[in-house]
XYZ file of C-alpha atoms in Angstrom:
760
model
C 18.908 -13.459 -38.181
C 20.681 -15.941 -40.488
C 23.336 -18.144 -39.065
C 26.155 -16.754 -41.152
C 25.310 -13.084 -39.432
C 25.275 -14.979 -36.049
C 28.554 -16.292 -36.642
C 30.363 -13.113 -37.962
C 28.760 -11.149 -35.017
C 30.155 -13.552 -32.389
C 33.661 -13.543 -33.875
C 33.801 -9.824 -34.031
C 32.786 -9.727 -30.347
C 35.515 -12.374 -29.247
C 38.069 -10.403 -31.551
C 37.341 -7.130 -29.723
C 37.451 -8.745 -26.225
C 40.853 -10.418 -27.040
C 42.341 -7.051 -28.496
C 41.104 -5.367 -25.373
C 42.463 -8.014 -22.960
C 45.919 -7.842 -24.912
C 46.050 -4.178 -24.461
C 45.219 -4.308 -20.721
C 47.792 -7.127 -20.135
C 50.378 -4.924 -21.816
C 49.817 -2.008 -19.518
C 49.245 -3.844 -16.333
C 52.564 -5.666 -16.930
C 54.228 -2.220 -17.522
C 52.631 -0.494 -14.511
C 53.525 -3.508 -12.311
C 57.278 -3.401 -13.656
C 57.080 0.465 -12.791
C 55.998 -0.136 -9.075
C 58.997 -2.803 -8.820
C 61.450 -0.013 -9.868
C 60.131 2.355 -7.617
C 59.878 0.094 -4.724
C 63.444 -0.971 -5.368
C 64.821 2.598 -5.502
C 63.305 3.581 -2.415
C 64.550 0.223 -0.589
C 68.322 0.791 -1.812
C 68.011 4.574 -0.921
C 66.807 3.964 2.447
C 69.419 1.306 3.133
C 72.167 3.736 2.087
C 70.627 6.357 4.388
C 70.459 4.395 7.487
C 73.905 3.145 6.827
C 75.349 6.630 6.380
C 73.373 7.666 9.590
C 74.678 4.650 11.642
C 78.330 5.803 10.404
C 77.768 9.526 11.701
C 76.285 8.500 14.918
C 79.036 5.968 15.511
C 81.754 8.526 15.210
C 80.104 11.081 17.249
C 79.479 8.433 20.198
C 83.078 7.203 19.914
C 84.444 10.871 20.050
C 82.274 11.424 23.170
C 82.915 8.031 24.667
C 86.990 8.776 24.332
C 86.440 12.041 26.198
C 84.594 10.425 29.041
C 87.254 7.725 29.256
C 89.949 10.453 29.418
C 87.896 12.472 32.174
C 87.153 9.071 34.246
C 90.869 8.125 34.024
C 92.236 11.849 35.228
C 89.847 12.274 38.246
C 91.220 9.310 39.938
C 94.691 10.997 40.093
C 95.290 12.757 43.425
C 97.423 15.347 41.508
C 94.569 16.456 39.611
C 92.742 17.492 42.444
C 95.549 19.392 43.968
C 95.561 21.829 40.977
C 93.594 25.047 40.854
C 89.966 24.940 39.605
C 91.204 26.589 36.182
C 94.039 24.409 35.498
C 92.113 21.269 36.778
C 89.374 22.173 34.166
C 92.028 22.664 31.474
C 93.262 19.376 32.266
C 90.124 17.350 32.646
C 87.925 18.888 29.950
C 90.454 19.382 27.119
C 89.132 16.282 25.198
C 85.415 16.535 25.941
C 85.347 19.949 24.732
C 86.491 18.690 21.470
C 83.814 16.379 21.143
C 81.382 17.338 18.114
C 77.719 17.591 19.687
C 78.797 17.468 23.217
C 76.740 19.612 25.623
C 79.017 19.245 28.339
C 80.540 16.970 30.776
C 79.562 16.687 34.565
C 81.353 14.604 37.220
C 79.399 13.234 40.033
C 80.644 11.831 43.399
C 79.573 8.746 44.889
C 76.519 10.264 46.450
C 75.206 11.903 43.310
C 76.330 15.340 43.691
C 78.001 17.601 41.004
C 81.911 18.037 41.924
C 83.104 19.201 38.605
C 81.418 20.984 35.533
C 82.709 21.538 32.183
C 80.587 24.513 31.823
C 81.489 26.259 34.906
C 84.531 26.459 37.106
C 82.405 26.565 40.242
C 80.275 23.353 39.886
C 76.470 24.173 39.378
C 74.395 22.550 42.296
C 72.478 19.522 41.697
C 72.107 15.883 42.916
C 71.654 13.065 40.272
C 71.839 10.017 42.357
C 67.987 9.066 41.126
C 69.103 8.943 37.541
C 68.914 5.588 36.045
C 72.594 5.734 34.907
C 73.754 6.606 38.335
C 71.659 3.724 39.841
C 72.887 1.452 37.049
C 76.444 1.810 38.165
C 76.105 2.234 41.912
C 73.560 -0.565 42.519
C 73.969 -2.941 39.472
C 77.604 -2.514 38.800
C 77.359 -1.727 35.255
C 80.796 -1.786 33.214
C 81.863 0.465 30.227
C 79.507 3.056 28.636
C 76.048 3.370 29.655
C 73.263 5.295 27.645
C 70.854 6.492 29.731
C 67.068 7.563 29.115
C 66.668 10.677 27.354
C 65.703 13.600 29.754
C 65.300 17.044 30.628
C 68.508 18.469 32.147
C 67.930 19.775 35.719
C 70.810 22.200 35.256
C 70.194 23.478 31.719
C 66.388 22.680 31.364
C 66.899 21.225 27.855
C 66.174 17.771 26.541
C 69.455 15.631 26.732
C 70.691 12.091 26.044
C 73.142 11.126 28.922
C 76.361 9.088 28.218
C 77.984 7.762 31.409
C 81.071 5.971 32.564
C 81.948 5.093 36.083
C 85.301 6.031 37.940
C 86.671 4.082 41.060
C 88.922 4.447 44.142
C 92.229 2.772 44.016
C 90.964 0.142 45.926
C 88.135 -0.602 43.580
C 85.182 1.078 45.158
C 82.716 3.049 43.232
C 83.822 6.511 43.441
C 81.366 8.016 40.987
C 80.300 8.977 37.226
C 81.483 10.940 34.426
C 78.285 12.136 32.550
C 78.506 13.356 28.851
C 75.502 15.183 27.458
C 74.210 15.062 23.816
C 71.672 17.737 23.166
C 68.298 16.142 21.662
C 68.543 19.276 19.429
C 71.872 17.969 18.026
C 70.248 14.821 16.931
C 67.479 16.579 15.244
C 69.889 18.840 13.462
C 71.746 15.765 12.410
C 68.421 14.085 10.913
C 67.382 17.467 9.429
C 69.256 17.087 6.035
C 66.899 14.206 5.292
C 63.534 14.777 3.440
C 61.855 11.589 2.973
C 58.258 12.919 2.389
C 55.027 12.922 4.024
C 54.673 10.676 7.082
C 58.493 9.738 6.853
C 61.363 10.070 9.046
C 64.246 8.777 11.047
C 64.046 7.058 14.481
C 66.530 6.404 17.206
C 66.002 4.139 19.839
C 67.861 2.674 22.801
C 68.220 -1.254 22.415
C 65.471 -1.857 25.136
C 62.741 0.163 23.070
C 63.213 3.440 24.616
C 62.440 6.266 21.992
C 65.663 8.790 22.021
C 64.629 10.864 18.786
C 61.830 10.983 16.350
C 62.385 13.320 13.383
C 60.491 15.279 12.170
C 57.627 14.514 14.794
C 59.075 16.833 17.519
C 60.034 15.334 21.121
C 56.451 14.702 22.221
C 57.275 10.697 22.091
C 60.719 11.045 23.234
C 61.571 8.589 26.297
C 58.250 6.347 25.100
C 58.942 2.824 25.183
C 57.765 0.588 22.194
C 59.297 -2.560 23.728
C 57.409 -5.663 22.752
C 55.950 -4.144 19.688
C 56.423 -6.327 16.397
C 58.583 -3.640 14.962
C 60.666 -3.230 17.833
C 60.987 -7.148 18.307
C 62.114 -7.227 14.848
C 64.920 -4.529 15.148
C 66.236 -6.571 18.382
C 66.357 -9.731 16.700
C 67.702 -9.028 13.461
C 70.031 -6.148 14.111
C 69.688 -4.550 10.611
C 67.610 -5.102 7.620
C 64.483 -4.016 5.676
C 60.847 -4.651 5.766
C 57.351 -3.100 5.546
C 55.563 -2.607 9.067
C 52.872 -0.338 10.850
C 54.066 1.932 13.371
C 52.996 1.401 16.944
C 52.867 5.120 17.621
C 50.615 6.172 14.774
C 49.665 3.239 12.844
C 51.140 4.436 9.553
C 52.480 1.889 7.012
C 56.243 2.393 6.517
C 59.151 0.937 4.733
C 61.785 0.455 7.710
C 65.632 0.249 6.798
C 67.401 -0.150 10.282
C 70.693 -0.862 11.796
C 72.294 -1.146 15.195
C 74.561 1.894 16.061
C 78.140 0.056 16.065
C 78.707 -1.604 19.452
C 76.322 0.839 21.349
C 73.045 -0.237 22.783
C 71.463 1.923 20.053
C 69.086 1.396 16.729
C 68.613 3.887 14.025
C 66.005 3.459 11.289
C 64.716 5.327 8.077
C 60.995 4.931 8.218
C 59.347 6.080 4.841
C 55.785 5.841 4.359
C 54.469 3.228 1.691
C 52.056 5.852 0.447
C 54.892 8.530 -0.034
C 57.093 5.746 -1.979
C 54.239 4.809 -4.297
C 52.674 8.243 -4.705
C 54.374 9.127 -7.957
C 53.901 5.345 -9.244
C 50.220 5.548 -8.549
C 49.747 8.670 -10.456
C 51.567 7.330 -13.334
C 49.880 4.128 -12.824
C 46.338 5.902 -12.861
C 47.264 8.011 -16.193
C 48.646 4.718 -17.946
C 45.589 2.578 -16.638
C 43.110 5.334 -17.747
C 44.679 5.508 -21.274
C 44.545 1.496 -21.451
C 41.283 1.561 -20.222
C 40.260 4.259 -22.729
C 41.688 1.954 -25.610
C 40.185 -1.362 -24.153
C 36.765 0.620 -24.210
C 37.228 2.168 -27.551
C 38.069 -1.187 -28.984
C 34.979 -2.843 -27.297
C 32.856 0.140 -28.141
C 33.598 -0.004 -31.853
C 32.687 -3.505 -31.835
C 29.408 -2.949 -29.950
C 28.721 -0.199 -32.265
C 29.361 -2.136 -35.225
C 27.188 -5.090 -33.782
C 24.442 -2.686 -32.628
C 24.192 -0.929 -36.010
C 24.016 -4.423 -37.592
C 21.371 -5.686 -35.276
C 19.457 -2.506 -35.592
C 19.358 -2.512 -39.257
C 18.219 -6.244 -39.083
C 15.685 -5.358 -36.481
C 14.580 -2.290 -38.398
C 14.123 -4.320 -41.487
C 12.258 -7.460 -39.295
C 10.034 -4.221 -37.732
C 9.356 -2.818 -41.411
C 7.985 -6.137 -42.627
C 6.094 -6.755 -39.163
C 4.603 -3.114 -39.618
C 3.445 -3.883 -43.251
C 1.966 -6.941 -42.492
C 0.148 -5.369 -39.225
C -0.844 -2.209 -41.273
C -2.107 -4.468 -44.180
C -4.006 -6.638 -41.417
C -5.524 -3.720 -39.880
C -6.350 -2.126 -42.947
C -8.088 -4.957 -44.233
C -10.277 -5.353 -41.014
C -11.231 -1.838 -40.683
C -15.073 -1.249 -41.139
C -14.210 1.519 -43.683
C -12.575 1.601 -47.100
C -9.192 3.055 -46.693
C -7.127 3.764 -49.914
C -4.680 6.169 -51.489
C -5.128 7.767 -54.665
C -2.205 9.615 -56.588
C -2.795 13.105 -58.161
C -3.981 11.390 -61.382
C -6.723 9.622 -59.400
C -5.081 6.292 -59.597
C -4.954 3.739 -56.853
C -1.894 3.203 -54.943
C -3.219 1.420 -52.356
C -6.628 -0.297 -51.174
C -7.816 -2.233 -48.172
C -9.996 -5.585 -48.251
C -13.403 -3.588 -47.676
C -12.961 -2.301 -51.276
C -13.518 -5.765 -52.715
C -16.582 -6.208 -50.442
C -18.322 -3.173 -51.536
C -17.234 -3.352 -55.318
C -16.174 -6.787 -56.110
C -12.483 -5.885 -56.816
C -9.673 -7.229 -55.235
C -7.037 -4.591 -53.904
C -4.456 -6.192 -56.019
C -6.403 -5.608 -58.999
C -7.076 -2.048 -58.019
C -3.636 -0.851 -57.875
C -3.115 1.881 -60.873
C -7.024 1.691 -61.646
C -8.485 4.969 -62.148
C -11.396 6.075 -59.912
C -13.674 6.351 -62.973
C -13.037 2.797 -63.508
C -14.021 1.741 -60.062
C -17.001 3.877 -59.918
C -20.131 4.077 -61.796
C -20.569 7.063 -63.913
C -23.102 8.690 -61.773
C -21.183 8.093 -58.633
C -17.816 9.500 -60.038
C -19.827 12.277 -61.509
C -21.036 12.958 -57.854
C -17.614 12.693 -56.190
C -15.635 14.232 -58.983
C -15.964 17.958 -57.444
C -14.532 16.574 -53.912
C -11.891 15.047 -55.602
C -10.883 18.212 -57.352
C -11.197 20.360 -54.476
C -8.837 17.695 -52.449
C -6.213 17.861 -55.066
C -6.171 21.565 -54.622
C -5.351 21.076 -51.042
C -8.717 21.450 -49.457
C -9.762 18.664 -47.088
C -13.261 17.226 -48.047
C -15.954 15.492 -45.764
C -19.231 14.590 -47.142
C -22.229 12.050 -46.942
C -23.443 10.401 -50.141
C -25.783 7.219 -50.649
C -24.557 4.176 -52.829
C -25.954 1.103 -53.879
C -23.764 -2.092 -53.024
C -23.209 -5.120 -55.214
C -26.162 -6.572 -53.233
C -28.528 -3.620 -54.469
C -28.898 -2.408 -51.001
C -28.479 1.335 -50.262
C -25.773 2.310 -47.992
C -25.357 5.937 -46.466
C -21.542 6.581 -46.305
C -19.354 9.435 -44.952
C -16.533 10.270 -47.369
C -13.197 11.904 -46.146
C -10.542 13.277 -48.334
C -7.331 14.352 -46.910
C -4.703 15.904 -49.355
C -1.128 14.356 -49.247
C 0.921 17.565 -49.465
C 4.728 17.536 -50.098
C 6.374 19.667 -47.156
C 9.049 20.981 -49.286
C 7.234 21.884 -52.561
C 3.755 22.206 -51.163
C 2.326 20.347 -54.175
C -0.439 17.852 -53.552
C 0.963 14.217 -54.452
C -2.246 12.556 -53.795
C -5.410 11.800 -51.621
C -5.934 9.604 -48.382
C -9.482 8.353 -49.168
C -11.488 6.814 -46.132
C -15.186 5.860 -46.803
C -17.331 4.595 -43.610
C -20.519 2.974 -43.778
C -22.909 4.761 -41.534
C -26.185 3.256 -42.437
C -26.583 1.624 -38.737
C -25.556 5.149 -37.333
C -28.051 7.093 -39.489
C -30.641 4.341 -38.324
C -30.012 4.814 -34.957
C -29.737 8.602 -35.020
C -33.186 8.662 -36.592
C -34.455 6.511 -33.927
C -32.589 8.519 -31.103
C -34.354 11.598 -32.650
C -37.579 10.063 -32.473
C -37.084 9.057 -28.836
C -35.947 12.427 -27.717
C -38.772 14.155 -29.694
C -41.222 11.899 -27.815
C -39.410 12.847 -24.350
C -39.590 16.359 -25.305
C -43.229 16.413 -26.082
C -43.805 14.399 -22.847
C -41.881 16.609 -20.662
C -43.610 19.978 -22.383
C -46.941 18.181 -21.947
C -46.773 17.095 -18.190
C -48.078 19.714 -15.344
C -45.062 19.330 -13.394
C -41.770 21.509 -13.668
C -38.852 19.361 -14.749
C -35.304 20.848 -14.325
C -32.357 18.802 -15.408
C -28.619 19.565 -14.320
C -25.042 17.967 -14.869
C -23.189 16.515 -12.067
C -21.867 20.005 -10.803
C -25.360 21.350 -10.606
C -25.238 23.301 -13.733
C -28.637 23.600 -15.446
C -28.988 21.789 -18.812
C -32.895 21.887 -19.347
C -36.028 23.361 -18.423
C -39.359 22.322 -19.604
C -42.052 25.097 -20.175
C -43.834 24.510 -16.812
C -40.459 24.991 -15.186
C -40.235 28.364 -17.316
C -43.502 29.457 -15.924
C -42.533 28.935 -12.280
C -39.131 30.071 -12.154
C -39.461 33.009 -14.649
C -36.246 31.958 -16.455
C -36.140 31.007 -20.169
C -34.369 27.664 -20.938
C -32.086 29.639 -23.441
C -30.992 31.997 -20.522
C -30.775 29.507 -17.634
C -28.653 26.985 -19.611
C -25.324 26.996 -18.127
C -26.114 28.534 -14.878
C -26.010 26.962 -11.152
C -29.350 25.533 -10.201
C -29.365 27.566 -6.987
C -29.380 30.741 -9.251
C -32.345 29.406 -11.015
C -34.139 27.809 -8.571
C -33.934 28.271 -4.655
C -36.762 26.748 -2.411
C -37.583 29.115 0.783
C -39.151 27.899 4.037
C -42.782 28.526 3.986
C -42.800 29.807 7.724
C -39.755 32.032 7.914
C -38.674 32.451 4.086
C -35.282 30.983 5.060
C -33.208 29.483 2.124
C -33.915 25.671 2.223
C -31.073 22.936 1.061
C -31.332 22.005 -2.506
C -32.811 18.491 -3.031
C -31.238 18.301 -6.129
C -27.696 18.798 -4.763
C -28.584 16.204 -2.009
C -29.550 13.498 -4.682
C -26.383 14.123 -6.619
C -24.162 13.947 -3.244
C -26.019 10.825 -1.953
C -26.416 9.164 -5.340
C -30.041 8.459 -4.339
C -33.413 9.834 -4.829
C -34.645 12.558 -2.410
C -38.180 12.501 -1.089
C -40.833 15.082 -1.380
C -39.485 18.615 0.004
C -42.297 21.500 0.268
C -41.128 25.119 0.034
C -41.714 28.443 -1.669
C -40.396 29.397 -5.377
C -40.109 33.088 -5.889
C -40.595 33.978 -9.474
C -37.403 35.484 -11.227
C -38.893 38.661 -12.774
C -42.408 39.059 -11.176
C -41.721 38.142 -7.517
C -44.734 35.863 -7.530
C -44.330 33.003 -5.012
C -45.407 29.452 -5.488
C -45.875 26.706 -3.091
C -44.239 23.483 -4.772
C -43.400 19.989 -3.728
C -39.855 19.041 -5.096
C -38.456 15.814 -5.585
C -35.060 14.929 -6.905
C -33.270 11.749 -8.518
C -29.790 11.457 -9.786
C -28.828 10.383 -13.313
C -26.345 7.533 -13.397
C -24.304 6.222 -16.577
C -24.209 2.430 -17.189
C -21.376 2.193 -14.822
C -23.121 4.003 -11.897
C -21.210 7.216 -12.104
C -23.544 9.969 -11.347
C -23.743 12.365 -14.364
C -26.350 14.411 -13.307
C -29.844 14.808 -11.519
C -33.419 15.736 -12.397
C -35.736 17.687 -10.033
C -39.673 17.550 -10.326
C -41.545 20.460 -8.962
C -45.150 20.418 -8.566
C -47.234 23.530 -8.076
C -49.333 22.983 -4.942
C -50.208 26.513 -4.344
C -53.888 26.044 -5.099
C -53.887 22.863 -3.154
C -52.133 24.549 -0.186
C -54.683 27.400 -0.330
C -57.511 25.045 -0.442
C -56.153 23.183 2.544
C -55.722 26.139 4.459
C -59.139 27.474 3.578
C -60.670 23.977 4.503
C -58.615 24.042 7.804
C -59.954 27.390 8.582
C -63.582 26.522 7.852
C -63.153 23.627 10.198
C -62.909 26.362 13.122
C -64.327 29.621 11.669
C -67.847 30.491 10.418
C -67.826 31.015 6.683
C -70.063 33.969 6.752
C -68.982 35.821 9.545
C -65.429 34.596 9.843
C -65.857 34.139 13.503
C -64.672 31.177 15.550
C -67.195 28.341 15.435
C -68.351 25.959 18.164
C -65.423 23.659 17.711
C -62.719 26.575 18.334
C -64.778 28.089 21.012
C -64.953 24.499 22.774
C -61.152 24.418 22.549
C -60.581 28.161 23.710
C -62.832 27.815 26.460
C -61.299 24.664 27.866
C -58.093 26.599 27.970
C -59.357 29.541 29.248
C -61.006 27.483 32.365
C -57.718 25.618 33.072
C -55.917 28.942 33.015
C -58.308 30.664 35.236
C -58.254 27.579 37.761
C -54.488 27.788 37.660
C -54.258 31.593 38.474
C -57.289 32.112 40.590
C -59.062 34.096 37.901
C -62.740 34.227 36.657
C -64.112 34.140 33.372
C -67.687 34.669 31.826
C -69.751 33.103 29.089
C -72.233 35.127 27.296
C -75.140 33.847 25.055
C -76.615 36.390 22.475
C -79.710 36.156 20.175
C -80.256 38.782 17.625
C -83.721 40.126 17.931
C -85.681 40.611 14.694
C -83.512 38.630 12.402
C -86.260 36.581 11.112
C -88.250 39.524 10.163
C -85.251 40.945 7.953
C -84.893 37.611 6.396
C -88.509 37.325 5.658
C -88.913 40.942 4.336
C -85.446 41.831 2.924
C -84.275 38.521 1.753
C -81.561 36.289 2.987
C -78.874 37.992 1.417
C -79.424 41.282 3.325
C -80.155 38.798 6.436
C -76.471 37.747 6.064
C -75.154 41.215 5.733
C -76.884 41.750 8.964
C -75.130 39.013 10.514
C -71.711 40.022 9.212
C -72.281 43.502 10.533
C -73.493 42.332 13.813
C -70.355 40.037 14.277
C -68.277 43.224 13.412
C -69.930 45.375 16.069
C -69.462 42.484 18.662
C -65.668 42.147 17.867
C -65.337 45.800 18.225
C -66.842 45.793 21.615
C -64.913 43.391 23.164
C -61.124 42.888 24.065
C -58.705 41.220 21.866
C -58.442 38.469 24.074
C -62.105 37.696 24.189
C -63.588 35.318 21.827
C -66.715 36.036 19.749
C -68.353 32.935 18.360
C -71.360 32.473 15.877
C -73.346 29.596 17.365
C -75.589 29.095 14.648
C -78.439 31.029 12.887
C -78.695 34.439 14.787
C -77.069 33.030 17.846
C -73.557 34.172 19.179
C -71.286 33.397 22.210
C -68.786 35.654 23.685
C -66.155 34.056 26.004
C -64.389 36.777 28.342
C -61.299 35.001 30.160
C -59.046 36.415 32.636
C -61.741 38.591 34.693
C -60.643 39.871 37.954
C -61.733 37.413 40.442
C -62.763 40.107 43.043
C -65.797 41.555 40.961
C -66.213 39.277 37.917
C -69.776 40.165 37.688
C -69.099 44.063 37.369
C -66.453 43.242 34.436
C -68.987 41.017 32.707
C -71.734 43.637 33.017
C -69.463 46.509 31.657
C -68.841 44.333 28.766
C -72.708 43.837 28.281
C -73.277 47.447 28.292
C -70.779 48.082 25.526
C -72.436 45.340 23.641
C -75.806 46.862 23.851
C -74.574 50.339 23.106
C -73.054 49.076 19.822
C -76.609 48.474 18.676
C -77.626 52.100 18.952
C -76.737 52.892 15.387
C -78.945 51.321 12.709
C -77.463 48.755 10.351
C -77.205 49.706 6.541
C -78.011 46.831 4.569
C -77.581 47.979 0.887
C -79.546 51.179 1.556
C -82.166 49.596 4.102
C -81.609 51.184 7.377
C -82.687 48.427 10.178
C -82.459 48.652 13.765
C -81.332 45.710 15.778
C -81.751 44.439 19.334
C -80.680 41.394 21.242
C -81.137 39.333 24.119
C -78.421 37.665 26.275
C -77.413 35.883 29.252
C -74.376 35.675 31.242
C -72.873 32.828 33.402
C -69.639 33.368 35.532
C -66.826 30.711 36.441
C -66.369 29.518 38.833
C -69.644 30.747 40.798
C -71.949 29.511 38.293
C -70.223 26.351 36.995
C -66.586 24.657 36.538
C -67.108 23.395 32.891
C -67.791 25.213 29.721
C -70.992 22.865 28.986
C -72.104 23.659 32.446
C -71.579 27.562 31.972
C -73.001 27.528 28.536
C -76.180 25.756 29.890
C -76.754 28.342 32.494
C -75.995 31.392 29.981
C -78.349 29.982 27.596
C -81.343 29.496 30.248
C -80.351 33.274 31.235
C -80.588 34.429 27.644
C -84.073 33.002 27.289
C -85.381 34.813 30.371
C -84.218 38.012 28.666
C -85.975 37.341 25.408
C -89.245 36.513 27.290
C -88.631 39.648 29.673
C -88.710 41.966 26.635
C -85.515 41.731 25.036
C -82.808 44.245 24.215
C -81.157 43.232 27.609
C -78.628 40.989 29.490
C -79.807 38.630 32.236
C -77.278 37.593 34.786
C -77.602 33.783 35.878
C -78.019 33.853 39.704
C -77.924 30.151 40.637
C -80.234 27.263 40.576
C -83.897 28.232 42.116
C -83.074 32.169 41.887
C -84.199 34.145 38.749
C -81.595 35.971 36.806
C -80.597 39.381 37.294
C -81.086 42.054 34.560
C -78.253 44.043 33.222
C -79.684 47.147 32.202
C -78.250 49.623 29.455
C -76.025 52.457 30.783
C -77.293 56.085 30.480
C -74.601 56.587 27.816
């Protein structure tokens, strides 16, 4: 802002402040003058009122006092007491009855008894010796008129103010008192003509501070003393005057105009609330003050608005210059060529990159036609886009140009029509040309990288599944399609739990998703084995799954990848190898390893339960002859069929084992301890009976035989090795004895016992 403008602005502000201050001072003076006039009027009025009240009260009290003096004088005359009651009342109370506001006159004797009553020829019975006025005369020797405390009359039951004079015997002794009564209601009626406003009224006090009347507040405070309060002290000290004070009874601030009531020990005041006195002035002051404030604010507001408008214009002008500079700076530093061409394709604006690309300064370009800037080939290639943009169609296109260095540059051109809102006519074109050479190169590199990744994922033998951070599927490779039964296009956008759900191999229960766990923990999840069910065929695959989170460069998890390896064949092979380790490959019977384990368990159980068991050793007779004559293949068939007949001949809890070649072992656990020999022999009979039918070896009917030996636990040994050795020795005895029989081991030094086939 220039110095001249600053000086002008400051002068305008000070002038507005001075004008506002002058308006405020004039109105403040007027308002204060009005207050003084209002206060003076109230002071004068209240002073006149209290003077008038004092005059009326003096007149009434004087009248009553004269009546009391007459009664006091007459009652001392003996002649008066000699008159009849009716005549005595006329003589004594004639003056008192003429007193305005008098409520009656009583004459009390020296003991306080009522002896004369202006209200009745027959005095009403009452003793008033305890009243303050009676005591004042009898005990204190008071002289003249005495004004007693306001009390409730014992005779009439109404509030009264007693005015009392004494009378005496001829020798000067106290004879009694004459009591004149002024009803308190008379005083209230006397003050009722005054309406001084809210919280205002008239008060009548005895000189000692006792409240006689407080109008218009009722009689609740009558008789209360305010002696010693600041207001009463001032009443007593000054006698008459005007001041502002706070009432001791209710705490309201009032303007007090007060006077002593003639020569009587009474004080009357007019107490008008300062709020009432100034109420009208305050209303006027608010109106005038509001108008003055409005004028002051208007004056300041106009000055501020003018200054604000001037400052705003200066600020806008500076902002426009700054914005133009900022825009030029930004445009010149943009990596794109930005310009504006009118509807004749003449340049109106161009930034610095135009010079870098075409070797022409933006200043020289102003007004230049597009054909003058571009080569004929480039102008011809861009002309169709210019024409469509001038027709109101935004254009976006890519083009390759050769810069001033002879280097090819890939560009992205954007043409945006500048359409007039009112007429709808195209006034020009906003042109932005961006060098996308680096982006093109990175896109090519990225495409090549993605292609390598795609080929890699399609070539590996494991299934690869990718999801976003919510577990929504984004990629399946061909192996994953084969295992899940989902095509990548159909699975995209679905939850991973819908496409792939691992199940427990043991009970087929759903397993927690390793991929979800990897996303939650933001850490790789180690190998989890489960069963994957094909979506359409229901085929079941044993798979090992690992999962790892995918994070951006800030460490935020953006997705996850799961790798599933088909281990169905490997699991089957492992299971087969595990079975081969315990079962005979030809007959599928338990081999010696499994037999040894089961035998040890059976012996331990028999020992614990007090049971018996038997071990049988069998040798297939004629097997070598079948191998030699029919070949090993049919010999193997003979072994398989013999194994099947053995399994059918024994219990499900028994174990049939191929011991090797044509030798077999049968383990019979859980035999009755009372007759184990009989149980074993019955099984031997069933085995021998199973050989009655010939074996069909691919059309060759062959009859078989066997030799067997039996050893019992615990009779013949308490270990499997010992039982096996004894059963084996019994079997060889059976072979030497003619075969097709079982021999039962009988103990060391005893020949085995032959078990013959049953007749059945």
